[in-house]
CSV table of N, CA and C in Angstrom, one decimal:
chain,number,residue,atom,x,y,z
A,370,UNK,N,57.7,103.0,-13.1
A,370,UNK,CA,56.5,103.2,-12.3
A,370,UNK,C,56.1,101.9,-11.6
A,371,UNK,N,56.2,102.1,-10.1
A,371,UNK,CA,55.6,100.5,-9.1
A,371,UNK,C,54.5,101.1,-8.9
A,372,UNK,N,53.3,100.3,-9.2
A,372,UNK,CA,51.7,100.3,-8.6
A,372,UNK,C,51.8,99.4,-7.6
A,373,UNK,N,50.8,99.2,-6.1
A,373,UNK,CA,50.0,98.4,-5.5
A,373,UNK,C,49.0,98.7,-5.2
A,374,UNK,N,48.1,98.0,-5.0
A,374,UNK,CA,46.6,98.1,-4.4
A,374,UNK,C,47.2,98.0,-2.6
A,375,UNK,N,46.6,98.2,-1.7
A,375,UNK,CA,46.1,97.9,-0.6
A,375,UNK,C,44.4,98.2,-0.4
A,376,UNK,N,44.1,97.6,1.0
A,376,UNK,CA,42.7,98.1,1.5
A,376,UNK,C,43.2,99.2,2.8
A,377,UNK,N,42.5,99.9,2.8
A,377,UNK,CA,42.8,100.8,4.0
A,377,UNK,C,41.2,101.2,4.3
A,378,UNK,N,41.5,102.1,5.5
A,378,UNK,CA,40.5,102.5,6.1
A,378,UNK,C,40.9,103.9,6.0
A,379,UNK,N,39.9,104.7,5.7
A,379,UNK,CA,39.8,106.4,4.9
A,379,UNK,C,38.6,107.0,5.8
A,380,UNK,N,39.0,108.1,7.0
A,380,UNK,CA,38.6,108.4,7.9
A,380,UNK,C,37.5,109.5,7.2
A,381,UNK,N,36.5,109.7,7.8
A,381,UNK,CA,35.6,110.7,7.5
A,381,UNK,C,36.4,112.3,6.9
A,382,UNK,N,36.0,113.3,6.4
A,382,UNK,CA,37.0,114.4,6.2
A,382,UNK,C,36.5,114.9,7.3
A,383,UNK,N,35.4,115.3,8.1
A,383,UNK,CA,35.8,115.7,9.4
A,383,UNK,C,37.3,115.2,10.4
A,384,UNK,N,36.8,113.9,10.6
A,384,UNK,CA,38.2,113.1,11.3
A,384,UNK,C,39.8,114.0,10.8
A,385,UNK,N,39.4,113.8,9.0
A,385,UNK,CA,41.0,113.9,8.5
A,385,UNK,C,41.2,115.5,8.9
A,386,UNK,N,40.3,116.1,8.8
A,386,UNK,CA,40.4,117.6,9.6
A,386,UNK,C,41.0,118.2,10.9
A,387,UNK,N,41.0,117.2,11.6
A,387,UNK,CA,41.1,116.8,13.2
A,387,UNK,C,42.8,116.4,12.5
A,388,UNK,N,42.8,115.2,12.2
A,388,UNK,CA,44.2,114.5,12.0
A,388,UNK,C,45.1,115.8,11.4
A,389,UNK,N,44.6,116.4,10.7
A,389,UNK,CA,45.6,117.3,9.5
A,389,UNK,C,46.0,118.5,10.9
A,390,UNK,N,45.6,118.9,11.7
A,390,UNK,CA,45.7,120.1,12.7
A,390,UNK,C,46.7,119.4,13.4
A,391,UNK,N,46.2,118.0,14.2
A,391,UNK,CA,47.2,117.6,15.0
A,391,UNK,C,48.7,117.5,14.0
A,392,UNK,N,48.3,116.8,13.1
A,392,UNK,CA,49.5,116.5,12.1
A,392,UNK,C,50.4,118.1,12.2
A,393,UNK,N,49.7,119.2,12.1
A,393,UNK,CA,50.6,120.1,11.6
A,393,UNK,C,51.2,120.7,13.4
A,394,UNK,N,50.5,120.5,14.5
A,394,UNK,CA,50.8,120.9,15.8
A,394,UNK,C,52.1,119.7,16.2
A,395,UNK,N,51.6,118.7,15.7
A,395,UNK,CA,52.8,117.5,15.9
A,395,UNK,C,54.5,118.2,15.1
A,396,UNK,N,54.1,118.5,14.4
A,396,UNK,CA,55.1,118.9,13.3
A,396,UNK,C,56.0,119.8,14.1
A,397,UNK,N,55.1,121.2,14.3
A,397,UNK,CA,55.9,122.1,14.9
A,397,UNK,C,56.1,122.0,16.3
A,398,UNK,N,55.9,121.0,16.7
A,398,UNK,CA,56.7,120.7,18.4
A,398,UNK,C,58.1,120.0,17.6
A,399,UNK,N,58.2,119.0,16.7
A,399,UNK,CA,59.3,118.2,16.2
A,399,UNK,C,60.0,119.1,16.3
A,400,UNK,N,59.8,120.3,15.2
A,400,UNK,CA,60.5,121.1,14.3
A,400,UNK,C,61.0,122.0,15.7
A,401,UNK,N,61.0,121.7,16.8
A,401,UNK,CA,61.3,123.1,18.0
A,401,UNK,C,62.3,122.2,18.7
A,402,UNK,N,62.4,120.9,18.6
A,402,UNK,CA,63.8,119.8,19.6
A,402,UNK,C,64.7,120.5,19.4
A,403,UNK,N,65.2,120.6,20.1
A,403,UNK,CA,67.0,120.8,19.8
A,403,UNK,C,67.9,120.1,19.4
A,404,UNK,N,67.4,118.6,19.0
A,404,UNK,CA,68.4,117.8,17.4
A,404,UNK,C,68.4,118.2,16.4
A,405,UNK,N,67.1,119.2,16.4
A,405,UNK,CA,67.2,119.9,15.1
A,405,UNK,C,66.8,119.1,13.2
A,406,UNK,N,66.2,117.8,13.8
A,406,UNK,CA,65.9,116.7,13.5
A,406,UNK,C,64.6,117.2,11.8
A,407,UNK,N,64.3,116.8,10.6
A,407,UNK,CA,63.4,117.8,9.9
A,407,UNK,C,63.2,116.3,9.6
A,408,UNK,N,61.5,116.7,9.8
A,408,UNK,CA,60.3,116.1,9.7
A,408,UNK,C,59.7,116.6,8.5
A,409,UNK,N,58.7,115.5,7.9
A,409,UNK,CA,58.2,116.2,7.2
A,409,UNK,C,56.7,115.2,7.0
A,410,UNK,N,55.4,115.9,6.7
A,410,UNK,CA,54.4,115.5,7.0
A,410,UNK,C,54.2,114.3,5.9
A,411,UNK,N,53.4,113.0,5.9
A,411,UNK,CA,53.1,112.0,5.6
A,411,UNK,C,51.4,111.7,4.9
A,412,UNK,N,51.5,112.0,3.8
A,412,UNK,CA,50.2,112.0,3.3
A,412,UNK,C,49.7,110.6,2.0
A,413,UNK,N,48.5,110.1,2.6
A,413,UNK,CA,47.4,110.5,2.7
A,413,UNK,C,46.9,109.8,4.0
A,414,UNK,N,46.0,110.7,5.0
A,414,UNK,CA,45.5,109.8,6.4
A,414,UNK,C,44.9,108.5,6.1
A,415,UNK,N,46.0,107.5,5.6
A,415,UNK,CA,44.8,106.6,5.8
A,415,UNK,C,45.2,105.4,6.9
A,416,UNK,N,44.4,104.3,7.2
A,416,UNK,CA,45.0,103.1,7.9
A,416,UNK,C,45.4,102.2,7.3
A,417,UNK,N,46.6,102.1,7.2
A,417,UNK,CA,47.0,100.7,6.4
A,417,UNK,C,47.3,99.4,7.2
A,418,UNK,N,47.2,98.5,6.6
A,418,UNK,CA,48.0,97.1,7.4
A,418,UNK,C,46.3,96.1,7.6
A,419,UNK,N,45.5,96.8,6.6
A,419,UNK,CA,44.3,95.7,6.5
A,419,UNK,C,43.8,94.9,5.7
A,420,UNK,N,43.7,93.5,6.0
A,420,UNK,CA,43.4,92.3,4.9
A,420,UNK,C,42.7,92.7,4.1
A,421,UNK,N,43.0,92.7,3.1
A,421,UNK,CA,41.3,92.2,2.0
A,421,UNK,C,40.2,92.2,2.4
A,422,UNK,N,40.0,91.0,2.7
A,422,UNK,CA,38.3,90.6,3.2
A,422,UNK,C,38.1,91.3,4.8
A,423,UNK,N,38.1,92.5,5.8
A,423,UNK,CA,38.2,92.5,6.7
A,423,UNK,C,36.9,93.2,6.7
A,424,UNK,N,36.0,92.6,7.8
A,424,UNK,CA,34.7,93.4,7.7
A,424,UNK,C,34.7,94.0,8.8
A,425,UNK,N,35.2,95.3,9.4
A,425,UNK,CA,35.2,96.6,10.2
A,425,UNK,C,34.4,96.6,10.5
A,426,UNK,N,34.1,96.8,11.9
A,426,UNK,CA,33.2,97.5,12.5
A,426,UNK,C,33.0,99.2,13.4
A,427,UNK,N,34.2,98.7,13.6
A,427,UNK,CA,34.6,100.3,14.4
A,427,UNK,C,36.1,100.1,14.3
A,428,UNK,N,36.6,101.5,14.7
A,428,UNK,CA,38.0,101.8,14.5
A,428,UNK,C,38.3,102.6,16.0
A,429,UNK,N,39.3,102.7,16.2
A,429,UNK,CA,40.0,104.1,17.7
A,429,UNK,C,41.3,103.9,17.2
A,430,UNK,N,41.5,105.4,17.4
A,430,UNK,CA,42.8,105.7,17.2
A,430,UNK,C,43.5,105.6,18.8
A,431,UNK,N,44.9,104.4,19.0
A,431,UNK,CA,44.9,104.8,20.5
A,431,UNK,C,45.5,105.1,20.8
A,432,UNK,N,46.8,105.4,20.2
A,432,UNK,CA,48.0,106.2,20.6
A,432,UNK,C,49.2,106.6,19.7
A,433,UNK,N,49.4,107.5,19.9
A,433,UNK,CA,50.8,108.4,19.2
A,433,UNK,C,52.1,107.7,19.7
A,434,UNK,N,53.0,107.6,18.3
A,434,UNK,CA,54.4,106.8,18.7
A,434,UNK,C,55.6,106.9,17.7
A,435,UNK,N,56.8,107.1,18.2
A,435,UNK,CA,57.7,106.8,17.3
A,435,UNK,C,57.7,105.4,16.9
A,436,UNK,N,58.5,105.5,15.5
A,436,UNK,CA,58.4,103.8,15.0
A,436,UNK,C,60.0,104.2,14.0
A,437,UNK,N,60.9,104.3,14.7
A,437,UNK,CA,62.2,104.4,13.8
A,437,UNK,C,62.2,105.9,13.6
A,438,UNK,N,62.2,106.1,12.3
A,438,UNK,CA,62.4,107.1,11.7
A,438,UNK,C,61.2,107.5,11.4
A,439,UNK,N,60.1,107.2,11.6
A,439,UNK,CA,58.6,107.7,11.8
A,439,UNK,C,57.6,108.4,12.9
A,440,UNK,N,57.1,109.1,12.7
A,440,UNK,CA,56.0,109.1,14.1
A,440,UNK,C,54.3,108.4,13.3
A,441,UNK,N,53.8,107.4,14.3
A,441,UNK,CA,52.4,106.6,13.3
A,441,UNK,C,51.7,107.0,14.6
A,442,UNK,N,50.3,106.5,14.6
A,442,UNK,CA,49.3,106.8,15.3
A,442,UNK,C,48.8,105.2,15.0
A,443,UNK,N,48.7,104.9,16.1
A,443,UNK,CA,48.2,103.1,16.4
A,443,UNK,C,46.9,103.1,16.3
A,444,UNK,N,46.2,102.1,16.2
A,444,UNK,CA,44.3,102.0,15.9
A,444,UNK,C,43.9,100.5,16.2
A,445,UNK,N,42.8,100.3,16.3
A,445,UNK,CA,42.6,99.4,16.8
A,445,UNK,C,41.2,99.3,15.8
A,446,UNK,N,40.9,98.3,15.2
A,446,UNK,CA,39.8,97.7,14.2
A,446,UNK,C,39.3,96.3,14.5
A,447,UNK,N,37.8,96.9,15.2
A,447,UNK,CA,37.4,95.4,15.5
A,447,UNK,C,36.8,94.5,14.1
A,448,UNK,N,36.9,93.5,13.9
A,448,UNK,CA,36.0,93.0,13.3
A,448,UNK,C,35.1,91.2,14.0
A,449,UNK,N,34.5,90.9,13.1
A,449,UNK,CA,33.8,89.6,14.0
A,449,UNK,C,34.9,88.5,14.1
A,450,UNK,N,36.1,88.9,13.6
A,450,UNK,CA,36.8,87.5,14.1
A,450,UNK,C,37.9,88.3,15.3
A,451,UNK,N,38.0,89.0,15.3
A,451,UNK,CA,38.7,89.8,16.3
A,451,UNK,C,39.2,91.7,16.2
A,452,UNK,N,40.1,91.7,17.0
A,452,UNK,CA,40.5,93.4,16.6
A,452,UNK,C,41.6,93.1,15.9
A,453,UNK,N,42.0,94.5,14.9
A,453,UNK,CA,43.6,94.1,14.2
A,453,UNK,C,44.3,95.5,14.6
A,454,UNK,N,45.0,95.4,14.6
A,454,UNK,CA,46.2,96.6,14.7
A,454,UNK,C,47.0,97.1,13.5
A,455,UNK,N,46.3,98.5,14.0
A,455,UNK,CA,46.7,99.1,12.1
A,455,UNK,C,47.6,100.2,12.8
A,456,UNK,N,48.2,101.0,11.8
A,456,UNK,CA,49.4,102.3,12.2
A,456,UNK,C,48.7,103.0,11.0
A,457,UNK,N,48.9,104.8,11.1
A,457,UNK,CA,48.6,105.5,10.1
A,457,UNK,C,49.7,106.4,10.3
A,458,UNK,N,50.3,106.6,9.3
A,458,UNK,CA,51.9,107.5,9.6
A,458,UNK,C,51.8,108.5,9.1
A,459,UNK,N,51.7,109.8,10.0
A,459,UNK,CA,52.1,110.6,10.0
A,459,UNK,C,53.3,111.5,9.8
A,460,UNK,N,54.5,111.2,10.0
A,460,UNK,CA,55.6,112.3,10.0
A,460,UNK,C,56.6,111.3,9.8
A,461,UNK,N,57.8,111.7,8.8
A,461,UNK,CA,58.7,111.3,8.6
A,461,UNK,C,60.3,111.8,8.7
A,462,UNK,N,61.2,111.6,9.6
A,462,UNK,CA,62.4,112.3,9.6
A,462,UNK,C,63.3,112.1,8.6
A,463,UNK,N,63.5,113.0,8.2
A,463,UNK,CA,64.6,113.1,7.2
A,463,UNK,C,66.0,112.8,7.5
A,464,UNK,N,66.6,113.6,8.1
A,464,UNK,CA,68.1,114.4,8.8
A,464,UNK,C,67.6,115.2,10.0
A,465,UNK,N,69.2,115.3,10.9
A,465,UNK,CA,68.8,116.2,11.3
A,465,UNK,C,70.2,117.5,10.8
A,466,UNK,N,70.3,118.4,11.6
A,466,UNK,CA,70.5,119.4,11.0
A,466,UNK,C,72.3,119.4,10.8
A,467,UNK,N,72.4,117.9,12.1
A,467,UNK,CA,73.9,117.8,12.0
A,467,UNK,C,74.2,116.6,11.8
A,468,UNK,N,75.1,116.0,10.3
A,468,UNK,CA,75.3,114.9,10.6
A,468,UNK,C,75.5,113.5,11.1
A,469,UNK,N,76.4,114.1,12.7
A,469,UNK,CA,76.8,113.1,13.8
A,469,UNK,C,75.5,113.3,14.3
A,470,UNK,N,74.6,113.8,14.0
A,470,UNK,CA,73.4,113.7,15.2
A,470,UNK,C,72.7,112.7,14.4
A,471,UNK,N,72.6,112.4,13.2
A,471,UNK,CA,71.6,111.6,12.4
A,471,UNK,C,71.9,110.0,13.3
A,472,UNK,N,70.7,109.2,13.7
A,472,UNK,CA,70.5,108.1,13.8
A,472,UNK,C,70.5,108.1,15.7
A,473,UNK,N,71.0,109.2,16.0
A,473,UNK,CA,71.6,109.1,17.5
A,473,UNK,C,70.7,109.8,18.3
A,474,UNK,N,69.6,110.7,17.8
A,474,UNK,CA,68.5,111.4,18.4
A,474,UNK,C,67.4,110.9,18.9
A,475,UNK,N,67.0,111.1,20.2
A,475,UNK,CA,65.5,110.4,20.4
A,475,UNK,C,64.5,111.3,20.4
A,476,UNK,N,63.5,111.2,19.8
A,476,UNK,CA,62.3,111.8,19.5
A,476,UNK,C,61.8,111.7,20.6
A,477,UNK,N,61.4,112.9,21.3
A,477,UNK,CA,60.5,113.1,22.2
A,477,UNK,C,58.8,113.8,22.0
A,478,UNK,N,57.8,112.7,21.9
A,478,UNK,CA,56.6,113.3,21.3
A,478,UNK,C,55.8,114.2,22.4
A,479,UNK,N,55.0,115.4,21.7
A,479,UNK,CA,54.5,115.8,22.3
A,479,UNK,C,53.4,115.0,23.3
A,480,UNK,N,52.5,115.8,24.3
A,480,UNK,CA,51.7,114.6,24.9
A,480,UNK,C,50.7,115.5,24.1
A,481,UNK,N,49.3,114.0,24.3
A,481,UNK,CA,48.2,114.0,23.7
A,481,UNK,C,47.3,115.0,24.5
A,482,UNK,N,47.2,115.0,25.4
A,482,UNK,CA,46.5,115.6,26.5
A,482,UNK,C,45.3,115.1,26.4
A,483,UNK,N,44.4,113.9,26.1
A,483,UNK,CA,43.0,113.6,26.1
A,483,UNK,C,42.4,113.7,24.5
A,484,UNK,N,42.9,113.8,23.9
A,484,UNK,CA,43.1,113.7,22.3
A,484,UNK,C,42.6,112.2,21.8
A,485,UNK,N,43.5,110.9,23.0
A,485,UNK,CA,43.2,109.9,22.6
A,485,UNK,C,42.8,109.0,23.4
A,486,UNK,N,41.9,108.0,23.6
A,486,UNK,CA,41.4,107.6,22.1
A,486,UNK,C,40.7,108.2,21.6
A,487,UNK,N,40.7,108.4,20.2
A,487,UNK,CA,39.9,109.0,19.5
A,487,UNK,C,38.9,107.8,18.4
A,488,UNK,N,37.5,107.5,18.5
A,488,UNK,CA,36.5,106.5,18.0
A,488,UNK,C,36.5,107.2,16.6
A,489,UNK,N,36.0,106.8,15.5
A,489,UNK,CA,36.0,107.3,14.4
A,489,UNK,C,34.4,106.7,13.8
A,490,UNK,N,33.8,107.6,14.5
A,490,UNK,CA,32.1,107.2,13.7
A,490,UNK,C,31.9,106.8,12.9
A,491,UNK,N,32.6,107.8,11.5
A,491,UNK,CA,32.0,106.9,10.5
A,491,UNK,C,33.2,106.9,9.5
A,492,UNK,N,33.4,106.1,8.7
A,492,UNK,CA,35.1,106.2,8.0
A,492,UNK,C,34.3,105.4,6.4
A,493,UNK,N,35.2,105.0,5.6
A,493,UNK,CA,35.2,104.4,4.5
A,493,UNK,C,36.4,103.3,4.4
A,494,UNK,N,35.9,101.6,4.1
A,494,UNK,CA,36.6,100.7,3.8
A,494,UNK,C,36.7,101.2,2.3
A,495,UNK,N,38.8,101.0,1.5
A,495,UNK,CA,38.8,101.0,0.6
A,495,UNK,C,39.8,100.7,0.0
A,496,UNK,N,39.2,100.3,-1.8
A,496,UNK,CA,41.2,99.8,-1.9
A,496,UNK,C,41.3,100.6,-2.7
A,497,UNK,N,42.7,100.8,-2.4
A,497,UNK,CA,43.5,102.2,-3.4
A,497,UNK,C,44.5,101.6,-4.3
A,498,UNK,N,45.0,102.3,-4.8
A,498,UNK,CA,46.0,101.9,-5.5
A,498,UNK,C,47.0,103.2,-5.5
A,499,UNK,N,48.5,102.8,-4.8
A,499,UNK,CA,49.1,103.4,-4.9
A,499,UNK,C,50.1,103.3,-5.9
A,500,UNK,N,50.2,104.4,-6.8
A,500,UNK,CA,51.6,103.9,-7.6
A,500,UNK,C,52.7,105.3,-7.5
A,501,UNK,N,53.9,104.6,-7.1
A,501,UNK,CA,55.1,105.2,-6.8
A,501,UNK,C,56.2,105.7,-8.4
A,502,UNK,N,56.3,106.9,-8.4
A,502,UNK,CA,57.4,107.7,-9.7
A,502,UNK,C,57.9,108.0,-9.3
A,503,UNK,N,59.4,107.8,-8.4
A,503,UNK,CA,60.7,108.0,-8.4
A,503,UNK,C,60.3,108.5,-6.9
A,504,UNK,N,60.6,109.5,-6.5
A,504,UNK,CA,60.2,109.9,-5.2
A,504,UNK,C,58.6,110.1,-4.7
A,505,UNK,N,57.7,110.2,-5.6
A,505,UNK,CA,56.2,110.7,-5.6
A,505,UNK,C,55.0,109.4,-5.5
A,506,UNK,N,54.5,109.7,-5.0
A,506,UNK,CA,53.6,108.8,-4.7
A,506,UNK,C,52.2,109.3,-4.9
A,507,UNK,N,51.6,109.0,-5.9
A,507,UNK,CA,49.8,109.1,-6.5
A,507,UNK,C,49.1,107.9,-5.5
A,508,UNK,N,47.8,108.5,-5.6
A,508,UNK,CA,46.9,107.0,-5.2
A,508,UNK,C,45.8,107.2,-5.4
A,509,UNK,N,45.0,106.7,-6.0
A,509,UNK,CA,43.5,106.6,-6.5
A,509,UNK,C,42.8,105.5,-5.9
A,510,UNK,N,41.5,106.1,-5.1
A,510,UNK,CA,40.8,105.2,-4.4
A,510,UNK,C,39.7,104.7,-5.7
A,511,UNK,N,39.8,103.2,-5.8
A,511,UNK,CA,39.5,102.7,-6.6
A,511,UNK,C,37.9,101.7,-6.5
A,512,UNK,N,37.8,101.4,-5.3
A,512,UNK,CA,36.6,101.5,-4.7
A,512,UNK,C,36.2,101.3,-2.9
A,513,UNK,N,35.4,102.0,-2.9
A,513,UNK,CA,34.9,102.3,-1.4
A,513,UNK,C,33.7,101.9,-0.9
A,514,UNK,N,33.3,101.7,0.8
A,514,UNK,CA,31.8,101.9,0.8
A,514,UNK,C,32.6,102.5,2.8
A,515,UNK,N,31.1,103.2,3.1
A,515,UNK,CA,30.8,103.7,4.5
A,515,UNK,C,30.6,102.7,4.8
A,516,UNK,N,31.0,103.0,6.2
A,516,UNK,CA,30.7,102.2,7.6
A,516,UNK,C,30.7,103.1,8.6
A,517,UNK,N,29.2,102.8,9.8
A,517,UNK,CA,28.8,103.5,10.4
A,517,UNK,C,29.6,102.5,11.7
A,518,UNK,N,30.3,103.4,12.5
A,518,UNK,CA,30.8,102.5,13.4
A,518,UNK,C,30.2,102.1,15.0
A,519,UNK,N,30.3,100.5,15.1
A,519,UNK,CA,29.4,100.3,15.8
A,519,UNK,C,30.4,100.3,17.2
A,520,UNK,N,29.7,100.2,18.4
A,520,UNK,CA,30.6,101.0,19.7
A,520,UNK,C,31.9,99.5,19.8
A,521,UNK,N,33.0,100.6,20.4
A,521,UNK,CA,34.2,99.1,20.3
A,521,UNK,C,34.8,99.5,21.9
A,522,UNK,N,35.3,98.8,22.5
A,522,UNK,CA,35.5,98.9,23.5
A,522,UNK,C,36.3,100.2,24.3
A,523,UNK,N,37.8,99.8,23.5
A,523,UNK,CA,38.5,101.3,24.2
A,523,UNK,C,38.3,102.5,23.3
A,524,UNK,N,37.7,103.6,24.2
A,524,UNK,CA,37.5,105.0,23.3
A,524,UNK,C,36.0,104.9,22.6
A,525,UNK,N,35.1,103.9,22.9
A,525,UNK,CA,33.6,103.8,22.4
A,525,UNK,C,33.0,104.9,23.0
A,526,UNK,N,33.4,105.5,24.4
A,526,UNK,CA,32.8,106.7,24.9
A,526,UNK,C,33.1,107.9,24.2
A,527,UNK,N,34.4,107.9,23.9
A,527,UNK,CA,34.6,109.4,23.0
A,527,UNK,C,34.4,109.7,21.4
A,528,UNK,N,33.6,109.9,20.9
A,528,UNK,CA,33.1,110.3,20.0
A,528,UNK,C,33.9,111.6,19.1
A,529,UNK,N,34.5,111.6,18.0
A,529,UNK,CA,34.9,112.6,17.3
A,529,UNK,C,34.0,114.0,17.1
């Protein structure tokens, strides 16, 4: 059994409600390519790739993207020493349906149509602890607080 802690950012359950639809509409456009490519969804929404000490102020989600054998959703987190760039991954390919196709397929993502940026009002800084059992992954949010998000540049107009 491997444990780590990280800090992430843990979006309102409205937000994750939003993310979990797109997540499952993202899925079934994947699942319709003709590589034939099997995805499979990536849980739990959160944002990873944040320091310890990072005092948030607002978050935007800015864009959908492959990243390898991934599809993530990019974000942007301001804080008072600057913005940081976080990924939250969504979907992961497995195979696809034909051997010689594995590694050689390009993902073509659906479009967002005005989806993004998406501002995230109000979210929770927190550290979790993930600990990994052979293929399974647990994680207990170990402690948390809200943050009401203050307006951030790109996507400050659109409101969830």
């Amino acid at each position: 059994m491997d444990a780590r802690t990280e800090t992430v950012i843990i979006p309102h359950p409205n937000e994750q409600a939003t993310l979990a639809a797109a997540q499952r509409r993202l899925l079934c456009a994947l699942q319709e390519q003709a590589d034939g490519a099997l995805w499979i969804p990536l849980y739990p929404p959160y944002l990873r790739g944040l320091p310890e000490d990072a005092a948030v102020t607002s978050c935007v989600l800015t864009r959908l993207r492959a990243d390898g054998e991934r599809i993530v959703l990019d974000a942007e987190a301001a804080t008072p020493a600057g913005t940081l760039r976080l990924t939250l991954p969504l979907a992961l390919r497995l195979a696809t349906k034909s051997p010689a196709q594995d590694g050689a397929a390009q993902t073509t993502l659906p479009r967002t149509d005005g989806a993004l940026p998406l501002r995230l009002p109000v979210f929770r800084i927190a550290r979790v602890t993930f600990t990994q059992t052979g293929a399974r992954t647990d994680w207990t949010v170990d402690e948390s607080r809200w943050v009401k998000a203050k307006p951030h540049g790109a996507g400050a107009e659109r409101d969830a």
